[in-house]
Amino acid sequence: MIYIGIDPGAVSGALGAVDHDGNYLEAFDIEHKDKHILALVFKSRILSIVDPKEGAEICMEQVHSMPNQGVSSTFTFGRAVGVISAVCELTRYPVHLVTPQRWKKHFHLTADKGESLDMARYLWPEAKLKRKKDINKAEALLIAEYLRHTLHGIKKQKSTP
């Protein structure tokens, strides 16, 4: 089984994938052109990660508009989240939603994005998470790991990097 985590965004969305043992498989930014998600590219990248005989489960962060966000940016963000969600559904793999508060609490993380990046770097040193802007890939990997833990009843130890 492959576990896929999605951190959605109009221009900052990312996907992370781990295998049934929690080993790093892939992490990438979701491609877009002029703030339009390239849906077919995204779907093909998901399907290239998963062996159809093995199957996958997908977990997407449950997001919403932010206060003081403009109408245009809110619409763009909503459209992107809709496309990402639809592509995930079209893979025919089960799709789960999780709030940021829930998956971060599971890992004993605060809202500080630097903590997420540090933990992902610790868990998957081979992942390409060298830059500060790799935070979305890091969080997508942690969402995938959260799903793996949740579906298999794995408790996260309090040890952090």
JSON list of C-alpha atoms in Angstrom, two decimals:
[
{"chain": "A", "resi": 1, "resn": "MET", "atom": "CA", "xyz": [0.00, 0.00, 0.00]},
{"chain": "A", "resi": 2, "resn": "ILE", "atom": "CA", "xyz": [1.18, 3.50, -0.88]},
{"chain": "A", "resi": 3, "resn": "TYR", "atom": "CA", "xyz": [0.15, 6.47, 1.27]},
{"chain": "A", "resi": 4, "resn": "ILE", "atom": "CA", "xyz": [-0.16, 9.81, -0.47]},
{"chain": "A", "resi": 5, "resn": "GLY", "atom": "CA", "xyz": [-0.43, 13.14, 1.32]},
{"chain": "A", "resi": 6, "resn": "ILE", "atom": "CA", "xyz": [-1.63, 16.31, -0.37]},
{"chain": "A", "resi": 7, "resn": "ASP", "atom": "CA", "xyz": [-1.01, 19.85, 0.83]},
{"chain": "A", "resi": 8, "resn": "PRO", "atom": "CA", "xyz": [-3.27, 21.78, -1.57]},
{"chain": "A", "resi": 9, "resn": "GLY", "atom": "CA", "xyz": [-2.65, 25.26, -2.90]},
{"chain": "A", "resi": 10, "resn": "ALA", "atom": "CA", "xyz": [-3.11, 27.37, -6.03]},
{"chain": "A", "resi": 11, "resn": "VAL", "atom": "CA", "xyz": [0.63, 27.80, -6.61]},
{"chain": "A", "resi": 12, "resn": "SER", "atom": "CA", "xyz": [2.13, 26.08, -3.58]},
{"chain": "A", "resi": 13, "resn": "GLY", "atom": "CA", "xyz": [0.41, 22.69, -3.55]},
{"chain": "A", "resi": 14, "resn": "ALA", "atom": "CA", "xyz": [2.50, 19.59, -3.06]},
{"chain": "A", "resi": 15, "resn": "LEU", "atom": "CA", "xyz": [2.28, 15.81, -2.88]},
{"chain": "A", "resi": 16, "resn": "GLY", "atom": "CA", "xyz": [4.26, 13.42, -0.71]},
{"chain": "A", "resi": 17, "resn": "ALA", "atom": "CA", "xyz": [4.22, 9.62, -0.77]},
{"chain": "A", "resi": 18, "resn": "VAL", "atom": "CA", "xyz": [5.48, 6.90, 1.56]},
{"chain": "A", "resi": 19, "resn": "ASP", "atom": "CA", "xyz": [5.28, 3.13, 1.36]},
{"chain": "A", "resi": 20, "resn": "HIS", "atom": "CA", "xyz": [3.64, 0.73, 3.83]},
{"chain": "A", "resi": 21, "resn": "ASP", "atom": "CA", "xyz": [6.75, 0.88, 6.07]},
{"chain": "A", "resi": 22, "resn": "GLY", "atom": "CA", "xyz": [6.91, 4.69, 6.03]},
{"chain": "A", "resi": 23, "resn": "ASN", "atom": "CA", "xyz": [9.84, 4.84, 3.61]},
{"chain": "A", "resi": 24, "resn": "TYR", "atom": "CA", "xyz": [10.11, 7.91, 1.39]},
{"chain": "A", "resi": 25, "resn": "LEU", "atom": "CA", "xyz": [8.93, 7.38, -2.17]},
{"chain": "A", "resi": 26, "resn": "GLU", "atom": "CA", "xyz": [8.30, 10.79, -3.71]},
{"chain": "A", "resi": 27, "resn": "ALA", "atom": "CA", "xyz": [7.58, 14.44, -3.03]},
{"chain": "A", "resi": 28, "resn": "PHE", "atom": "CA", "xyz": [6.84, 17.08, -5.63]},
{"chain": "A", "resi": 29, "resn": "ASP", "atom": "CA", "xyz": [5.17, 20.42, -6.14]},
{"chain": "A", "resi": 30, "resn": "ILE", "atom": "CA", "xyz": [1.86, 20.23, -7.99]},
{"chain": "A", "resi": 31, "resn": "GLU", "atom": "CA", "xyz": [2.43, 21.79, -11.39]},
{"chain": "A", "resi": 32, "resn": "HIS", "atom": "CA", "xyz": [0.40, 24.77, -12.52]},
{"chain": "A", "resi": 33, "resn": "LYS", "atom": "CA", "xyz": [0.38, 27.29, -15.31]},
{"chain": "A", "resi": 34, "resn": "ASP", "atom": "CA", "xyz": [-0.78, 30.80, -14.47]},
{"chain": "A", "resi": 35, "resn": "LYS", "atom": "CA", "xyz": [-2.33, 29.53, -11.21]},
{"chain": "A", "resi": 36, "resn": "HIS", "atom": "CA", "xyz": [-4.27, 26.79, -13.04]},
{"chain": "A", "resi": 37, "resn": "ILE", "atom": "CA", "xyz": [-3.46, 23.27, -11.84]},
{"chain": "A", "resi": 38, "resn": "LEU", "atom": "CA", "xyz": [-2.31, 21.03, -14.71]},
{"chain": "A", "resi": 39, "resn": "ALA", "atom": "CA", "xyz": [-4.82, 18.30, -13.89]},
{"chain": "A", "resi": 40, "resn": "LEU", "atom": "CA", "xyz": [-3.69, 15.66, -16.39]},
{"chain": "A", "resi": 41, "resn": "VAL", "atom": "CA", "xyz": [-0.04, 16.11, -15.39]},
{"chain": "A", "resi": 42, "resn": "PHE", "atom": "CA", "xyz": [-1.00, 15.81, -11.73]},
{"chain": "A", "resi": 43, "resn": "LYS", "atom": "CA", "xyz": [-3.08, 12.67, -12.28]},
{"chain": "A", "resi": 44, "resn": "SER", "atom": "CA", "xyz": [-0.34, 11.00, -14.31]},
{"chain": "A", "resi": 45, "resn": "ARG", "atom": "CA", "xyz": [2.26, 11.80, -11.62]},
{"chain": "A", "resi": 46, "resn": "ILE", "atom": "CA", "xyz": [0.04, 10.20, -8.96]},
{"chain": "A", "resi": 47, "resn": "LEU", "atom": "CA", "xyz": [-0.53, 7.10, -11.06]},
{"chain": "A", "resi": 48, "resn": "SER", "atom": "CA", "xyz": [3.21, 6.79, -11.82]},
{"chain": "A", "resi": 49, "resn": "ILE", "atom": "CA", "xyz": [3.93, 6.44, -8.09]},
{"chain": "A", "resi": 50, "resn": "VAL", "atom": "CA", "xyz": [1.43, 3.66, -7.43]},
{"chain": "A", "resi": 51, "resn": "ASP", "atom": "CA", "xyz": [1.69, 0.06, -8.60]},
{"chain": "A", "resi": 52, "resn": "PRO", "atom": "CA", "xyz": [-1.95, -0.80, -9.41]},
{"chain": "A", "resi": 53, "resn": "LYS", "atom": "CA", "xyz": [-1.47, -4.22, -7.76]},
{"chain": "A", "resi": 54, "resn": "GLU", "atom": "CA", "xyz": [-0.41, -2.49, -4.54]},
{"chain": "A", "resi": 55, "resn": "GLY", "atom": "CA", "xyz": [-3.02, 0.28, -4.37]},
{"chain": "A", "resi": 56, "resn": "ALA", "atom": "CA", "xyz": [-3.00, 3.57, -2.52]},
{"chain": "A", "resi": 57, "resn": "GLU", "atom": "CA", "xyz": [-4.81, 5.70, 0.02]},
{"chain": "A", "resi": 58, "resn": "ILE", "atom": "CA", "xyz": [-4.81, 9.49, -0.35]},
{"chain": "A", "resi": 59, "resn": "CYS", "atom": "CA", "xyz": [-5.12, 12.06, 2.42]},
{"chain": "A", "resi": 60, "resn": "MET", "atom": "CA", "xyz": [-5.66, 15.71, 1.60]},
{"chain": "A", "resi": 61, "resn": "GLU", "atom": "CA", "xyz": [-5.41, 18.54, 4.07]},
{"chain": "A", "resi": 62, "resn": "GLN", "atom": "CA", "xyz": [-8.86, 19.99, 4.66]},
{"chain": "A", "resi": 63, "resn": "VAL", "atom": "CA", "xyz": [-8.45, 23.68, 3.90]},
{"chain": "A", "resi": 64, "resn": "HIS", "atom": "CA", "xyz": [-10.64, 26.76, 3.77]},
{"chain": "A", "resi": 65, "resn": "SER", "atom": "CA", "xyz": [-10.34, 30.40, 2.80]},
{"chain": "A", "resi": 66, "resn": "MET", "atom": "CA", "xyz": [-8.39, 32.66, 5.12]},
{"chain": "A", "resi": 67, "resn": "PRO", "atom": "CA", "xyz": [-9.64, 35.89, 6.70]},
{"chain": "A", "resi": 68, "resn": "ASN", "atom": "CA", "xyz": [-8.61, 39.09, 4.90]},
{"chain": "A", "resi": 69, "resn": "GLN", "atom": "CA", "xyz": [-7.89, 37.16, 1.71]},
{"chain": "A", "resi": 70, "resn": "GLY", "atom": "CA", "xyz": [-9.08, 38.96, -1.42]},
{"chain": "A", "resi": 71, "resn": "VAL", "atom": "CA", "xyz": [-11.99, 37.71, -3.49]},
{"chain": "A", "resi": 72, "resn": "SER", "atom": "CA", "xyz": [-9.80, 36.94, -6.51]},
{"chain": "A", "resi": 73, "resn": "SER", "atom": "CA", "xyz": [-7.19, 34.98, -4.52]},
{"chain": "A", "resi": 74, "resn": "THR", "atom": "CA", "xyz": [-9.92, 33.12, -2.62]},
{"chain": "A", "resi": 75, "resn": "PHE", "atom": "CA", "xyz": [-11.54, 32.11, -5.91]},
{"chain": "A", "resi": 76, "resn": "THR", "atom": "CA", "xyz": [-8.19, 31.00, -7.38]},
{"chain": "A", "resi": 77, "resn": "PHE", "atom": "CA", "xyz": [-7.41, 28.98, -4.25]},
{"chain": "A", "resi": 78, "resn": "GLY", "atom": "CA", "xyz": [-10.87, 27.38, -4.22]},
{"chain": "A", "resi": 79, "resn": "ARG", "atom": "CA", "xyz": [-10.62, 26.46, -7.88]},
{"chain": "A", "resi": 80, "resn": "ALA", "atom": "CA", "xyz": [-7.20, 24.86, -7.31]},
{"chain": "A", "resi": 81, "resn": "VAL", "atom": "CA", "xyz": [-8.42, 22.87, -4.32]},
{"chain": "A", "resi": 82, "resn": "GLY", "atom": "CA", "xyz": [-11.40, 21.68, -6.36]},
{"chain": "A", "resi": 83, "resn": "VAL", "atom": "CA", "xyz": [-9.20, 20.50, -9.22]},
{"chain": "A", "resi": 84, "resn": "ILE", "atom": "CA", "xyz": [-6.79, 18.75, -6.83]},
{"chain": "A", "resi": 85, "resn": "SER", "atom": "CA", "xyz": [-9.69, 17.07, -5.04]},
{"chain": "A", "resi": 86, "resn": "ALA", "atom": "CA", "xyz": [-11.31, 15.97, -8.30]},
{"chain": "A", "resi": 87, "resn": "VAL", "atom": "CA", "xyz": [-8.06, 14.52, -9.66]},
{"chain": "A", "resi": 88, "resn": "CYS", "atom": "CA", "xyz": [-7.59, 12.55, -6.43]},
{"chain": "A", "resi": 89, "resn": "GLU", "atom": "CA", "xyz": [-11.12, 11.16, -6.71]},
{"chain": "A", "resi": 90, "resn": "LEU", "atom": "CA", "xyz": [-10.54, 10.23, -10.36]},
{"chain": "A", "resi": 91, "resn": "THR", "atom": "CA", "xyz": [-7.63, 7.96, -9.39]},
{"chain": "A", "resi": 92, "resn": "ARG", "atom": "CA", "xyz": [-10.30, 5.77, -7.77]},
{"chain": "A", "resi": 93, "resn": "TYR", "atom": "CA", "xyz": [-8.19, 5.39, -4.63]},
{"chain": "A", "resi": 94, "resn": "PRO", "atom": "CA", "xyz": [-9.86, 6.19, -1.29]},
{"chain": "A", "resi": 95, "resn": "VAL", "atom": "CA", "xyz": [-9.52, 9.87, -0.36]},
{"chain": "A", "resi": 96, "resn": "HIS", "atom": "CA", "xyz": [-9.47, 11.08, 3.25]},
{"chain": "A", "resi": 97, "resn": "LEU", "atom": "CA", "xyz": [-9.50, 14.63, 4.60]},
{"chain": "A", "resi": 98, "resn": "VAL", "atom": "CA", "xyz": [-7.66, 15.82, 7.69]},
{"chain": "A", "resi": 99, "resn": "THR", "atom": "CA", "xyz": [-7.47, 19.22, 9.31]},
{"chain": "A", "resi": 100, "resn": "PRO", "atom": "CA", "xyz": [-4.02, 20.75, 9.83]},
{"chain": "A", "resi": 101, "resn": "GLN", "atom": "CA", "xyz": [-4.71, 20.81, 13.57]},
{"chain": "A", "resi": 102, "resn": "ARG", "atom": "CA", "xyz": [-5.36, 17.06, 13.70]},
{"chain": "A", "resi": 103, "resn": "TRP", "atom": "CA", "xyz": [-2.31, 15.82, 11.78]},
{"chain": "A", "resi": 104, "resn": "LYS", "atom": "CA", "xyz": [0.01, 18.33, 13.46]},
{"chain": "A", "resi": 105, "resn": "LYS", "atom": "CA", "xyz": [-1.26, 17.31, 16.91]},
{"chain": "A", "resi": 106, "resn": "HIS", "atom": "CA", "xyz": [-0.50, 13.67, 16.01]},
{"chain": "A", "resi": 107, "resn": "PHE", "atom": "CA", "xyz": [3.16, 14.62, 15.50]},
{"chain": "A", "resi": 108, "resn": "HIS", "atom": "CA", "xyz": [3.25, 17.06, 18.47]},
{"chain": "A", "resi": 109, "resn": "LEU", "atom": "CA", "xyz": [3.86, 19.98, 16.11]},
{"chain": "A", "resi": 110, "resn": "THR", "atom": "CA", "xyz": [2.74, 23.58, 16.48]},
{"chain": "A", "resi": 111, "resn": "ALA", "atom": "CA", "xyz": [1.63, 25.92, 13.69]},
{"chain": "A", "resi": 112, "resn": "ASP", "atom": "CA", "xyz": [5.32, 26.80, 13.14]},
{"chain": "A", "resi": 113, "resn": "LYS", "atom": "CA", "xyz": [6.01, 25.49, 9.64]},
{"chain": "A", "resi": 114, "resn": "GLY", "atom": "CA", "xyz": [9.72, 25.23, 10.44]},
{"chain": "A", "resi": 115, "resn": "GLU", "atom": "CA", "xyz": [8.92, 22.40, 12.86]},
{"chain": "A", "resi": 116, "resn": "SER", "atom": "CA", "xyz": [7.21, 20.44, 10.08]},
{"chain": "A", "resi": 117, "resn": "LEU", "atom": "CA", "xyz": [10.18, 20.93, 7.77]},
{"chain": "A", "resi": 118, "resn": "ASP", "atom": "CA", "xyz": [12.62, 19.83, 10.48]},
{"chain": "A", "resi": 119, "resn": "MET", "atom": "CA", "xyz": [10.59, 16.71, 11.29]},
{"chain": "A", "resi": 120, "resn": "ALA", "atom": "CA", "xyz": [10.26, 15.71, 7.62]},
{"chain": "A", "resi": 121, "resn": "ARG", "atom": "CA", "xyz": [14.00, 16.20, 7.11]},
{"chain": "A", "resi": 122, "resn": "TYR", "atom": "CA", "xyz": [14.62, 14.01, 10.17]},
{"chain": "A", "resi": 123, "resn": "LEU", "atom": "CA", "xyz": [12.22, 11.24, 9.06]},
{"chain": "A", "resi": 124, "resn": "TRP", "atom": "CA", "xyz": [13.27, 11.23, 5.40]},
{"chain": "A", "resi": 125, "resn": "PRO", "atom": "CA", "xyz": [16.86, 12.54, 5.07]},
{"chain": "A", "resi": 126, "resn": "GLU", "atom": "CA", "xyz": [16.92, 11.34, 1.45]},
{"chain": "A", "resi": 127, "resn": "ALA", "atom": "CA", "xyz": [13.99, 13.59, 0.49]},
{"chain": "A", "resi": 128, "resn": "LYS", "atom": "CA", "xyz": [14.84, 16.78, -1.38]},
{"chain": "A", "resi": 129, "resn": "LEU", "atom": "CA", "xyz": [13.80, 19.21, 1.35]},
{"chain": "A", "resi": 130, "resn": "LYS", "atom": "CA", "xyz": [16.85, 21.45, 1.46]},
{"chain": "A", "resi": 131, "resn": "ARG", "atom": "CA", "xyz": [15.15, 24.82, 0.89]},
{"chain": "A", "resi": 132, "resn": "LYS", "atom": "CA", "xyz": [12.82, 26.66, 3.20]},
{"chain": "A", "resi": 133, "resn": "LYS", "atom": "CA", "xyz": [10.23, 26.76, 0.40]},
{"chain": "A", "resi": 134, "resn": "ASP", "atom": "CA", "xyz": [10.12, 22.94, 0.45]},
{"chain": "A", "resi": 135, "resn": "ILE", "atom": "CA", "xyz": [7.74, 23.22, 3.41]},
{"chain": "A", "resi": 136, "resn": "ASN", "atom": "CA", "xyz": [4.72, 22.17, 1.33]},
{"chain": "A", "resi": 137, "resn": "LYS", "atom": "CA", "xyz": [6.42, 18.96, 0.24]},
{"chain": "A", "resi": 138, "resn": "ALA", "atom": "CA", "xyz": [7.46, 18.33, 3.84]},
{"chain": "A", "resi": 139, "resn": "GLU", "atom": "CA", "xyz": [3.91, 18.80, 5.08]},
{"chain": "A", "resi": 140, "resn": "ALA", "atom": "CA", "xyz": [2.53, 16.58, 2.29]},
{"chain": "A", "resi": 141, "resn": "LEU", "atom": "CA", "xyz": [4.91, 13.81, 3.41]},
{"chain": "A", "resi": 142, "resn": "LEU", "atom": "CA", "xyz": [3.82, 14.24, 7.02]},
{"chain": "A", "resi": 143, "resn": "ILE", "atom": "CA", "xyz": [0.15, 14.05, 5.96]},
{"chain": "A", "resi": 144, "resn": "ALA", "atom": "CA", "xyz": [0.94, 10.77, 4.13]},
{"chain": "A", "resi": 145, "resn": "GLU", "atom": "CA", "xyz": [2.67, 9.46, 7.25]},
{"chain": "A", "resi": 146, "resn": "TYR", "atom": "CA", "xyz": [-0.26, 10.59, 9.39]},
{"chain": "A", "resi": 147, "resn": "LEU", "atom": "CA", "xyz": [-2.59, 8.55, 7.15]},
{"chain": "A", "resi": 148, "resn": "ARG", "atom": "CA", "xyz": [-0.34, 5.50, 7.42]},
{"chain": "A", "resi": 149, "resn": "HIS", "atom": "CA", "xyz": [-0.32, 5.80, 11.21]},
{"chain": "A", "resi": 150, "resn": "THR", "atom": "CA", "xyz": [-4.08, 6.36, 11.38]},
{"chain": "A", "resi": 151, "resn": "LEU", "atom": "CA", "xyz": [-5.03, 3.43, 9.17]},
{"chain": "A", "resi": 152, "resn": "HIS", "atom": "CA", "xyz": [-2.70, 1.05, 11.03]},
{"chain": "A", "resi": 153, "resn": "GLY", "atom": "CA", "xyz": [-3.10, 2.35, 14.58]},
{"chain": "A", "resi": 154, "resn": "ILE", "atom": "CA", "xyz": [0.57, 3.39, 14.83]},
{"chain": "A", "resi": 155, "resn": "LYS", "atom": "CA", "xyz": [1.29, 5.72, 17.73]},
{"chain": "A", "resi": 156, "resn": "LYS", "atom": "CA", "xyz": [3.89, 8.44, 17.11]},
{"chain": "A", "resi": 157, "resn": "GLN", "atom": "CA", "xyz": [6.63, 8.56, 19.70]},
{"chain": "A", "resi": 158, "resn": "LYS", "atom": "CA", "xyz": [7.28, 11.91, 21.36]},
{"chain": "A", "resi": 159, "resn": "SER", "atom": "CA", "xyz": [10.88, 11.89, 20.17]},
{"chain": "A", "resi": 160, "resn": "THR", "atom": "CA", "xyz": [11.45, 14.77, 17.80]},
{"chain": "A", "resi": 161, "resn": "PRO", "atom": "CA", "xyz": [14.51, 15.87, 15.90]}
]
